[in-house]
Coordinates of C-alpha atoms and ligand atoms in Angstrom, one line a residue:
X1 CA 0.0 0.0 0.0
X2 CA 1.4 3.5 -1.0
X3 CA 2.1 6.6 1.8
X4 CA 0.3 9.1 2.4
X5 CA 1.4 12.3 3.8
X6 CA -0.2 15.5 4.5
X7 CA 1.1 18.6 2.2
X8 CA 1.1 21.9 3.0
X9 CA 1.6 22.9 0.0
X10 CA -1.8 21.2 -1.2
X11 CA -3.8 21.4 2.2
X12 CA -4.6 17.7 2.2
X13 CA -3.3 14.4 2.4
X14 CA -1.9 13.0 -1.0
X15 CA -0.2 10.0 -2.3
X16 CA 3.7 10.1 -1.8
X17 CA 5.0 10.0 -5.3
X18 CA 8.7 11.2 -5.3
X19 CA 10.3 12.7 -8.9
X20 CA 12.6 9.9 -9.4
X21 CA 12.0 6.8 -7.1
X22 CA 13.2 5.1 -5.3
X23 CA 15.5 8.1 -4.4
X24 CA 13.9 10.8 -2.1
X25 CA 15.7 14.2 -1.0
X26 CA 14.9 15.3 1.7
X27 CA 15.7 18.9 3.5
X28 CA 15.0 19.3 7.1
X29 CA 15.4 23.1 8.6
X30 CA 18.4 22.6 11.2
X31 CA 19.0 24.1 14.4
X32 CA 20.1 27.5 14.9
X33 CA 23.2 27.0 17.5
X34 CA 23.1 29.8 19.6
X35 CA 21.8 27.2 22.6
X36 CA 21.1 24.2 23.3
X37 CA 17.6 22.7 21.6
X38 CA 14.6 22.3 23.3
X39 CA 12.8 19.5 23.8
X40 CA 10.2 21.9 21.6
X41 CA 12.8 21.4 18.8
X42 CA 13.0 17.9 19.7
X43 CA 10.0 17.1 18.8
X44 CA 10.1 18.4 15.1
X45 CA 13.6 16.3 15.2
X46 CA 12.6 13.2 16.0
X47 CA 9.1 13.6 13.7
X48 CA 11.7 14.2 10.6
X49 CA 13.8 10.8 12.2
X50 CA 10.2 8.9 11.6
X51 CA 9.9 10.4 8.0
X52 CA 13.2 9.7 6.8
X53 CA 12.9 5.7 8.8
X54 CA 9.6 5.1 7.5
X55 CA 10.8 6.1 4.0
X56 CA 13.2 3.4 4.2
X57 CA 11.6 1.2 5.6
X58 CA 9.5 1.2 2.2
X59 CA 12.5 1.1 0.1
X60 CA 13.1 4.5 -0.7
X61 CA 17.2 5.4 -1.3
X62 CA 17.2 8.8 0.7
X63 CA 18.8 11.6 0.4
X64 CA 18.3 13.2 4.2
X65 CA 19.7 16.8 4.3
X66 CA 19.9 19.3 7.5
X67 CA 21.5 22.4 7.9
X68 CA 23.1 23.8 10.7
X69 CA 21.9 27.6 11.2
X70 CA 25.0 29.0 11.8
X71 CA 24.9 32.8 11.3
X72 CA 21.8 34.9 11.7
X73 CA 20.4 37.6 13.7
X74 CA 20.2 35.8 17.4
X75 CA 23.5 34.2 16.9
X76 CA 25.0 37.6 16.0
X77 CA 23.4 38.9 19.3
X78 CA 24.6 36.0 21.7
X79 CA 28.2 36.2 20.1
X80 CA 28.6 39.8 21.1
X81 CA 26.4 39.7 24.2
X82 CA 29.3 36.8 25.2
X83 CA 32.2 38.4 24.1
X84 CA 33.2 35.7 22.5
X85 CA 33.9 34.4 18.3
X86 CA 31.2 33.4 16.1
X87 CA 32.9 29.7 15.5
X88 CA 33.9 29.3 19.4
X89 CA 29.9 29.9 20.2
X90 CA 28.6 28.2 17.4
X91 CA 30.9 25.7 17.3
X92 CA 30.0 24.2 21.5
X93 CA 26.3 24.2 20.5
X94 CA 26.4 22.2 17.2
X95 CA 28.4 19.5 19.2
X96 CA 25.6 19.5 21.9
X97 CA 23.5 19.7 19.0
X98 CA 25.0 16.0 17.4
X99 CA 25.3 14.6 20.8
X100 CA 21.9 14.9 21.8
X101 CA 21.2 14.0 18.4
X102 CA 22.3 10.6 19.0
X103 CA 21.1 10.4 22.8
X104 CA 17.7 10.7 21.2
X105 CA 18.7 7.5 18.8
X106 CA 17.9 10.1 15.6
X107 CA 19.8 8.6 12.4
X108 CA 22.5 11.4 11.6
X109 CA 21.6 13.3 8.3
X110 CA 23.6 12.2 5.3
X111 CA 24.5 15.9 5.3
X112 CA 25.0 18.5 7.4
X113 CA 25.6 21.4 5.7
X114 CA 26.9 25.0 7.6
X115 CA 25.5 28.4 6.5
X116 CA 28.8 29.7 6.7
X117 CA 30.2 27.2 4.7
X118 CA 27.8 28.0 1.6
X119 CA 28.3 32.0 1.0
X120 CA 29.7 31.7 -2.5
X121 CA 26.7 29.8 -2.8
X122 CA 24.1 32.0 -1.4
X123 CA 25.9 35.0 -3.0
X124 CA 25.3 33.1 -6.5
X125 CA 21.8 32.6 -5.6
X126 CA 21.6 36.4 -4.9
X127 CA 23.1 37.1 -8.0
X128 CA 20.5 35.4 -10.3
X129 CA 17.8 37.1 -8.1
X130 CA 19.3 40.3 -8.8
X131 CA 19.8 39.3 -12.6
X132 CA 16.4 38.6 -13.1
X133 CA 15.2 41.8 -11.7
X134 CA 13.3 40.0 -8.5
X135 CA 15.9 41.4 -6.2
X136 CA 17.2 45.0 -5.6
X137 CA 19.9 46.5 -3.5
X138 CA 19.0 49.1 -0.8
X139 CA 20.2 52.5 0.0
X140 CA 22.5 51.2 2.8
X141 CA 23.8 48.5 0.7
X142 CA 21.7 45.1 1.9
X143 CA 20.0 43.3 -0.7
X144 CA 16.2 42.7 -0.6
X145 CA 13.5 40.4 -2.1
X146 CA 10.8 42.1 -4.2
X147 CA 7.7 40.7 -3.4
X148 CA 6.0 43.4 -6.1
X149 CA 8.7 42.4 -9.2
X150 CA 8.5 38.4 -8.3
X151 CA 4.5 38.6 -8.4
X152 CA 4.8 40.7 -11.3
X153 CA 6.6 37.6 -12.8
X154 CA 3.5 35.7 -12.4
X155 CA 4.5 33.8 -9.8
X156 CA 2.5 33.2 -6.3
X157 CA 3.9 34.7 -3.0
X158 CA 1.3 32.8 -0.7
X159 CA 1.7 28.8 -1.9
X160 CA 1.9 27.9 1.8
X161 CA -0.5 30.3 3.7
X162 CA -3.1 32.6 2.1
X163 CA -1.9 36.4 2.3
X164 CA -4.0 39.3 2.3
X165 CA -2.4 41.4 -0.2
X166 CA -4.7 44.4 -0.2
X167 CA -3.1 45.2 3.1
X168 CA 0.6 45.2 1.1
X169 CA 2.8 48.2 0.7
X170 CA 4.6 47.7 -2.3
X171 CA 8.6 48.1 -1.5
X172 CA 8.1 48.0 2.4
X173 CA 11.2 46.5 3.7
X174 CA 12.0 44.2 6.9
X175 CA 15.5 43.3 7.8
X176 CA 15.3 41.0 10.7
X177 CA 15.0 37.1 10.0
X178 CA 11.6 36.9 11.7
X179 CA 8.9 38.8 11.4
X180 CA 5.1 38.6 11.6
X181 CA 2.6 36.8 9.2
X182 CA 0.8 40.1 8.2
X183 CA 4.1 41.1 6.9
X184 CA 3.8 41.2 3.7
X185 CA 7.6 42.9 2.7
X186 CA 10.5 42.6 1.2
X187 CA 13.2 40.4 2.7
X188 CA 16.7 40.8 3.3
X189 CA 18.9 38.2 1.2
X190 CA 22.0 40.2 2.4
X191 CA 22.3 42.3 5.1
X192 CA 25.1 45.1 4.5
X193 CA 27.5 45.0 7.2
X194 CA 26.5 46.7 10.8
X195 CA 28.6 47.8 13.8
X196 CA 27.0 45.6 16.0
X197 CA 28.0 42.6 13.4
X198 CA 31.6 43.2 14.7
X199 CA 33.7 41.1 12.5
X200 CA 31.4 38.7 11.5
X201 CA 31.0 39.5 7.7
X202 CA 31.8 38.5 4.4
X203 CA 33.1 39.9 1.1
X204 CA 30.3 40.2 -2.1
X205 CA 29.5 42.2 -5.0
X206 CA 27.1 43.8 -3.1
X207 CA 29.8 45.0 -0.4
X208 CA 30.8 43.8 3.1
X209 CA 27.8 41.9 4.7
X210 CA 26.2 38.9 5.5
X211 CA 23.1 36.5 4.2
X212 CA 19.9 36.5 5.5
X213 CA 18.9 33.1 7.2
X214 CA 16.2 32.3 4.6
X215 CA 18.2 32.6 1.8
X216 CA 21.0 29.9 3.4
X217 CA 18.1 27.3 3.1
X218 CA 17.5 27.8 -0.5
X219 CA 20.9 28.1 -1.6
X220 CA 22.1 24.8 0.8
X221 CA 19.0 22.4 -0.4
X222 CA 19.4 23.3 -4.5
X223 CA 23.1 22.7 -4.3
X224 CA 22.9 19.2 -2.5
X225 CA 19.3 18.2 -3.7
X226 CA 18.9 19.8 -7.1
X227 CA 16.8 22.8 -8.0
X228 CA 13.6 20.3 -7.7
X229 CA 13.1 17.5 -4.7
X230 CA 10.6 15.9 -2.9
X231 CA 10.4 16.6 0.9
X232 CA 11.2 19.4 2.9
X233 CA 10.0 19.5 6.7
X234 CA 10.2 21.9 9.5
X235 CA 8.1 22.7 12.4
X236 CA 4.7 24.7 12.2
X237 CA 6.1 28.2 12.9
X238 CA 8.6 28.2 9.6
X239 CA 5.8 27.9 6.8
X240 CA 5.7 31.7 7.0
X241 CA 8.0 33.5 6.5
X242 CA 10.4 31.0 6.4
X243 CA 9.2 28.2 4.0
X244 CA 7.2 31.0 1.6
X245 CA 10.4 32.7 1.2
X246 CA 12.5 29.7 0.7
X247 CA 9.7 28.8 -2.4
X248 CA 10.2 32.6 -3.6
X249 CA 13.5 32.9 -3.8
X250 CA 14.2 29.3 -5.3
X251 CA 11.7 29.1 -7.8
X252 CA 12.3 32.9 -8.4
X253 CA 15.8 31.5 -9.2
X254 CA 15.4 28.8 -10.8
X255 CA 11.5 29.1 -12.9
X256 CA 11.6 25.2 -11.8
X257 CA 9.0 23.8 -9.2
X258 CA 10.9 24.0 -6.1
X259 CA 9.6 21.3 -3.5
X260 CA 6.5 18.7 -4.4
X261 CA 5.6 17.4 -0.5
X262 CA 6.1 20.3 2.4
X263 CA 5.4 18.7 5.9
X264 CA 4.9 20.7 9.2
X265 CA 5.1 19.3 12.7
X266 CA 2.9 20.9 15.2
X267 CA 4.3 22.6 18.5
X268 CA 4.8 21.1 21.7
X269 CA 3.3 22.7 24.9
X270 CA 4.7 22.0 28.7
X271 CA 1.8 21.5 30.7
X272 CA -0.7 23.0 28.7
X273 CA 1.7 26.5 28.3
X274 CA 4.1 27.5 25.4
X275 CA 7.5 27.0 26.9
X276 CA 9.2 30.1 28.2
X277 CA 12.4 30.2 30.6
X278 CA 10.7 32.8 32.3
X279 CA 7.4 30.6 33.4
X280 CA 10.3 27.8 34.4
X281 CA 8.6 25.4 31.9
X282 CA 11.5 25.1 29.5
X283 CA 13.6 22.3 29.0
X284 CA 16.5 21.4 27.5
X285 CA 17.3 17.6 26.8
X286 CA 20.0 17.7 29.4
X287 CA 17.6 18.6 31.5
X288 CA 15.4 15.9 31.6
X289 CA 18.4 13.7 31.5
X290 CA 19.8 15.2 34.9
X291 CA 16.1 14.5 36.0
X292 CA 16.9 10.6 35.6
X293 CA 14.9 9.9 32.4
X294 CA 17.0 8.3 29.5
X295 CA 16.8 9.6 25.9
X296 CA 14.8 6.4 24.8
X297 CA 12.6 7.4 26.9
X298 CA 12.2 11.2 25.8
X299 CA 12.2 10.1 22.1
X300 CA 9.3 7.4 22.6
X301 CA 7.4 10.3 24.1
X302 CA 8.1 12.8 21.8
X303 CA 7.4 10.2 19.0
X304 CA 4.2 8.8 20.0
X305 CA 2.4 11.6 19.4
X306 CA 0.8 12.5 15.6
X307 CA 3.2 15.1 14.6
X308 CA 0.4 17.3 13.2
X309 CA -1.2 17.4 16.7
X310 CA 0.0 20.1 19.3
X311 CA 1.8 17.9 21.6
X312 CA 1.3 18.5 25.2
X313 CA 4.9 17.4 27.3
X314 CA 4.4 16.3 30.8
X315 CA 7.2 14.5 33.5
X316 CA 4.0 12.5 33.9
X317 CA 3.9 11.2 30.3
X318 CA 7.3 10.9 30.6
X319 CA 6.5 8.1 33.2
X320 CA 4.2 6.9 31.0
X321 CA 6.9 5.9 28.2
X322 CA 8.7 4.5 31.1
X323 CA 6.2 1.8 31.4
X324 CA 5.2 1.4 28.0
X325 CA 9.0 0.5 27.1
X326 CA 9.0 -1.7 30.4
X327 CA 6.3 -3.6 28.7
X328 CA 7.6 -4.2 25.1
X329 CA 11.0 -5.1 27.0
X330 CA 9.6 -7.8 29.0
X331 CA 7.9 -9.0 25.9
X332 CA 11.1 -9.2 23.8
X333 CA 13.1 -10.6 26.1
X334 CA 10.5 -13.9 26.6
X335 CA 10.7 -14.1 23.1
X336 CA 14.2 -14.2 22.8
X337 CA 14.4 -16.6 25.5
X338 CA 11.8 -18.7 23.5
X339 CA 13.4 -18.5 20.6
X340 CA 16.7 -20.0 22.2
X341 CA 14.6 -22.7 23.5
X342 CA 15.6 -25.2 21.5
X343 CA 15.2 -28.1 23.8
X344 CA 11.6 -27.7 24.3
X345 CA 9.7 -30.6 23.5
X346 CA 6.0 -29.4 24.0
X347 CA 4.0 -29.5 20.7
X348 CA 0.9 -27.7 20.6
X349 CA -1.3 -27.3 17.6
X350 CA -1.0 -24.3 15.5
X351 CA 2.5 -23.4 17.9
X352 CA 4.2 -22.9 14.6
X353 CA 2.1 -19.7 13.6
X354 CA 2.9 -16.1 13.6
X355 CA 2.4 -13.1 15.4
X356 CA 1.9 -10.7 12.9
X357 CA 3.0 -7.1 13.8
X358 CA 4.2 -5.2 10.2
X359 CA 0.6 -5.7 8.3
X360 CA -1.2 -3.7 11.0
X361 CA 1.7 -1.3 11.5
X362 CA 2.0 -0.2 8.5
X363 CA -1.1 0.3 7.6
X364 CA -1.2 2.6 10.0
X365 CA 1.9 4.5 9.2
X366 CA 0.8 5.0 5.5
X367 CA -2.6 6.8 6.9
X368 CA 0.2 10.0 7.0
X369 CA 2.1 8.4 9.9
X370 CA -0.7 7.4 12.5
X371 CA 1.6 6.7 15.0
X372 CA -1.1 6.2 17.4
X373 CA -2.5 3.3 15.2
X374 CA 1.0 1.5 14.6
X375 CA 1.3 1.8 18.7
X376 CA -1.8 0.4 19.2
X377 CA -0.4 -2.2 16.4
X378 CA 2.2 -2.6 18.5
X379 CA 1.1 -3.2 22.0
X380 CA -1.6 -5.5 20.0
X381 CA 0.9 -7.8 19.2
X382 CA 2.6 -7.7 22.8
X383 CA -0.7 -9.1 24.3
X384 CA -1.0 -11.7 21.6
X385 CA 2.9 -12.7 21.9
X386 CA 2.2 -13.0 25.6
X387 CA -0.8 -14.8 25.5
X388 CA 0.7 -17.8 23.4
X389 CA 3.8 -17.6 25.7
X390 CA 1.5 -18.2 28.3
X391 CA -0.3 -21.2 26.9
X392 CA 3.1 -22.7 25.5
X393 CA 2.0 -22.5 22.1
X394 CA 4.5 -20.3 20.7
X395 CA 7.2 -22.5 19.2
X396 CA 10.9 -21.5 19.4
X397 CA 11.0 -20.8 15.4
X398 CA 7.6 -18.7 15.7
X399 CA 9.5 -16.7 18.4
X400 CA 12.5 -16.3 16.4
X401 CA 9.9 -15.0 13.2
X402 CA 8.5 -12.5 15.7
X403 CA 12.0 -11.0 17.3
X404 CA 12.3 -10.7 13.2
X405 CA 8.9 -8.7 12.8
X406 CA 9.7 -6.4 16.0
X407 CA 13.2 -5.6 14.5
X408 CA 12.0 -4.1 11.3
X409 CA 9.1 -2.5 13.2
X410 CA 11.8 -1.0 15.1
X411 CA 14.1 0.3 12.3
X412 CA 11.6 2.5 11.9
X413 CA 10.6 3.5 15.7
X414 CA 14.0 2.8 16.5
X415 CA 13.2 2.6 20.2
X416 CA 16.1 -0.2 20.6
X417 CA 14.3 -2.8 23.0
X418 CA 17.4 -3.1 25.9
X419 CA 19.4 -6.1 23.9
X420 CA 21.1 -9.3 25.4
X421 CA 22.9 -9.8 22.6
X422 CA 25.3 -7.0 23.0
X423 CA 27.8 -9.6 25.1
X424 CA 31.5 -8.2 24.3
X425 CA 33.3 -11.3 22.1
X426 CA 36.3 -11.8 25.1
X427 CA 33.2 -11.6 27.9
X428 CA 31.3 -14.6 25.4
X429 CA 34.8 -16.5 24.8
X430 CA 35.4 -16.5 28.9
X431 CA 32.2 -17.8 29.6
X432 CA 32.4 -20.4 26.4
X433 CA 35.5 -21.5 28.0
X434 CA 34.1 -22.1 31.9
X435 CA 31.5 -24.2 30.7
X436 CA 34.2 -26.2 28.6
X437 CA 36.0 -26.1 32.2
X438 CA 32.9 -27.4 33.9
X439 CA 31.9 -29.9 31.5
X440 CA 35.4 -31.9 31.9
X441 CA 34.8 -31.4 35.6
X442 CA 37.3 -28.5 35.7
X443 CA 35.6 -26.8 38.9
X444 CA 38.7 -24.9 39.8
X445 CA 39.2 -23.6 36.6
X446 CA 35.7 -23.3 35.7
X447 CA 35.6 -21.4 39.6
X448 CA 38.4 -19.1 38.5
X449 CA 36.5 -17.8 35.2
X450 CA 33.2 -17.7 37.0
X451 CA 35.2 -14.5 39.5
X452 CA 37.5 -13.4 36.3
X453 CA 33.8 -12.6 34.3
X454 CA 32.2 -11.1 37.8
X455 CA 35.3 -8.6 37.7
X456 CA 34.5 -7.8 34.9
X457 CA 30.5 -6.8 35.4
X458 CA 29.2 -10.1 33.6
X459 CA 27.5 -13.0 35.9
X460 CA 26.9 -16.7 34.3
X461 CA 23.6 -18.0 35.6
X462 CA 23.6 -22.2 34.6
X463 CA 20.4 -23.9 34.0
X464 CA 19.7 -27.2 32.2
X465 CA 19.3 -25.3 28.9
X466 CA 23.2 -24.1 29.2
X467 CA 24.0 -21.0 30.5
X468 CA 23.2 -16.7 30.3
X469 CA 25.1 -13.8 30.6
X470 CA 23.8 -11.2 32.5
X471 CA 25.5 -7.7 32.9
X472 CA 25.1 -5.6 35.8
Ligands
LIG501 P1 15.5 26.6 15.6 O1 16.7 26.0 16.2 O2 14.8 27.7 16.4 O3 15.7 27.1 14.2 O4 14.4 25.5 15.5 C1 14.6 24.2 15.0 C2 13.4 23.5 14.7 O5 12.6 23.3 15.9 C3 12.5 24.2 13.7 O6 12.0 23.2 12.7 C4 11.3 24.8 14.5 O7 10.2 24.9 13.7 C5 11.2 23.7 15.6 N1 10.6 24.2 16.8 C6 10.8 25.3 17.5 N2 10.1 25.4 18.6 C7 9.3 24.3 18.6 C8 8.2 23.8 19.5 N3 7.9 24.5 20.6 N4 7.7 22.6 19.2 C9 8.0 22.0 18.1 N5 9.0 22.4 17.2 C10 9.6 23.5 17.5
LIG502 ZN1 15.3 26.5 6.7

């Protein structure tokens, strides 16, 4: 069955079709590293983790891009607010940024391009904006966007949200990087060099200055992806001005359909409240780490949820995930001690037949990622698993067939039930070794590996089935 995925760009939920299957690009908005992201920012990162999984689950070769914000307005204010240089400040939080990254079990982005890494780019990109008459240089020197010369083109400022533009002023201007919806202006592609930028500029035909963020998006995607691709996600609050400016200035550019599919996670709230530093609701990662939760369970949380939904983040639910992951690692591990049970005897009728999981999952994730459904898929199959492991008629190759099923449900949810295969090779070899010891009546020696594998963190348990390695 094909995916289905709600566009922005259409208002409604269409059939996933990419340009050239079975490869898929695929641009994701990166942080801006002037802190360290919120669990807000989180949330959009792990619901672009699901896309890009899911995606490859069904077979598509992707192409998963994500910048890294590295020079805009807030960062320019931090830098000089901390007295420090733009790559030492930048430069701590993008590392933060990767760590947490993989705390949260997110698959790293095939690329990671830096803003400041891509100004002969952007200043191309300018360049053929200017050339074709859609951009214009200022009095003081920055670079804007004409709204009035780009719609004069016949193209459409307002694909992603509908504009009122009998409240426009033709040629009104707006500098910063964000500004409101009812904005309808002209946007800064380069920003003329400022004395409160310091040193933090760049060289260009236009003069000493430095891009505006949305332009870095545009020229970043088209150079990796192509002046067309498929997918480009962010969280709610970029489709304006962000994401309309992006489609301006790239298909403004380029006369080419810029992105087919634009996807939009919805916000997450604390308790109810948009998260603010100053109503002590705001939290970092980190912070719920020092709080004793793990990153497995923060990223079940945040994922569980339908990413158009607002998302309401509580320690409680937090607590929740706890349990829930308690309960598909119990499950797993009986199955994986049922499948190693090789000596059992018992035959029951129909103990050969599976469990299956992916059908019902699936199903669910096409209906544009119903995450709630492939849960409920999910915890389905737990209770079925459980209840044939309770009437001994789950036979040890019917368990092996469903520890296959849950791992290819979990390349995409990419929870990681806790493993017990992940014995070190020396720690397996020790313990191959005692019962070697102990099977040619060896007990001294067998004694002596026993304490040499304790030392080590690892205890044997025997039982008549052979023995298991437990790790403490
Ligand atoms: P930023 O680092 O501010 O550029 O944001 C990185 C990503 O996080 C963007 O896709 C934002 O849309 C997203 N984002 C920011 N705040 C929230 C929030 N409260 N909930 C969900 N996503 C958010
Ligand atoms: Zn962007």
């Amino acid at each position: 069955m094909g995916l289905k995925l709600f566009n922005t760009l259409a208002r409604s939920v269409q059939e996933f079709a990419p340009l050239d299957p079975p490869k898929v690009g695929m641009y994701c908005c990166g942080p801006t590293v002037y802190d360290f992201a919120h669990i807000g920012n989180w949330r959009t990162f792990v619901f672009t983790d699901l896309v890009r999984r899911y995606l490859e689950f069904k077979g598509y070769a992707v192409t998963h891009v994500m910048n890294i914000t590295d020079i805009e307005d807030k960062i320019i204010k931090r830098v000089r607010q901390n007295k420090t240089t733009l790559p030492e400040f930048t430069g701590k939080f993008e590392i933060a940024f990767f760590e947490d990254l993989k705390t949260l079990n997110c698959l790293s982005p095939h690329q990671t391009p830096r803003a400041t890494e891509h100004i002969t780019e952007i200043i191309s990109l300018i360049q053929k904006l200017i050339a074709r008459g859609i951009a214009y240089q200022s009095a003081d020197g920055s670079v804007y966007f004409s709204i009035e010369k780009y719609r004069g083109g016949g193209y459409n400022y307002g694909q992603l949200l509908k504009l009122n533009f009998d409240e426009m002023r033709p040629g009104e201007r707006v500098k910063s990087d964000e500004y409101a919806k009812e904005s309808i202006a002209d946007f800064a592609l380069w920003k003329a060099r400022a004395p409160d930028d310091g040193d933090i500029f760049w060289p260009s035909p236009f003069g000493e200055g430095r891009p505006g963020w949305h332009i870095e998006c545009s020229a970043m995607s088209m150079k990796i992806l192509g002046a067309s691709f498929d997918l480009h996600l962010g969280g709610e609050d970029l489709i304006f001005p962000h994401h309309e400016d992006e489609i301006a200035q790239s298909e403004g550019a380029t006369q080419k359909t810029f992105v087919k599919y634009w996807l939009h996670g919805a916000h997450l709230l604390v308790e109810g409240k948009k998260m603010s530093k100053s109503l002590g609701n705001f939290f970092t990662l980190r912070d719920l780490l020092a709080k004793g939760f793990t990153g497995r369970e923060v990223r079940y949380l945040l994922l569980t949820a339908h990413y158009r939904e607002t998302f309401n983040f509580t320690l409680e639910g937090l607590n929740g995930a706890k349990t829930a992951l308690a309960r598909i690692d119990e499950c797993v591990a009986k199955l994986r001690d049922r499948a190693a049970d090789m000596l059992s005897l018992e035959k029951k009728p129909g103990q050969h037949s599976a469990v299956d999981l992916l059908p019902s999952f699936t199903a669910a994730l096409d209906e544009d990622l119903n995450i709630s459904g492939a849960c409920g898929a999910v915890f389905e199959w737990i209770r079925e698993v459980n209840r044939r492991l309770a009437e001994h008629s789950l036979s040890p190759t019917a368990a092996e067939t469903a520890l296959i099923e849950w791992e290819k449900t979990d390349s995409v949810l990419g929870i990681g039930a806790k493993s017990e295969t992940e014995i070190p090779a020396d720690i397996s070899a020790l313990a191959e070794a005692r019962a070697a010891a102990k099977k040619a009546k060896d007990f001294k020696r067998s004694d002596e590996i026993r304490d040499e594998l304790k030392s080590k963190g690892w205890v044997v348990e025997d039982s008549p089935k052979g023995f298991k390695l437990k790790n403490n």
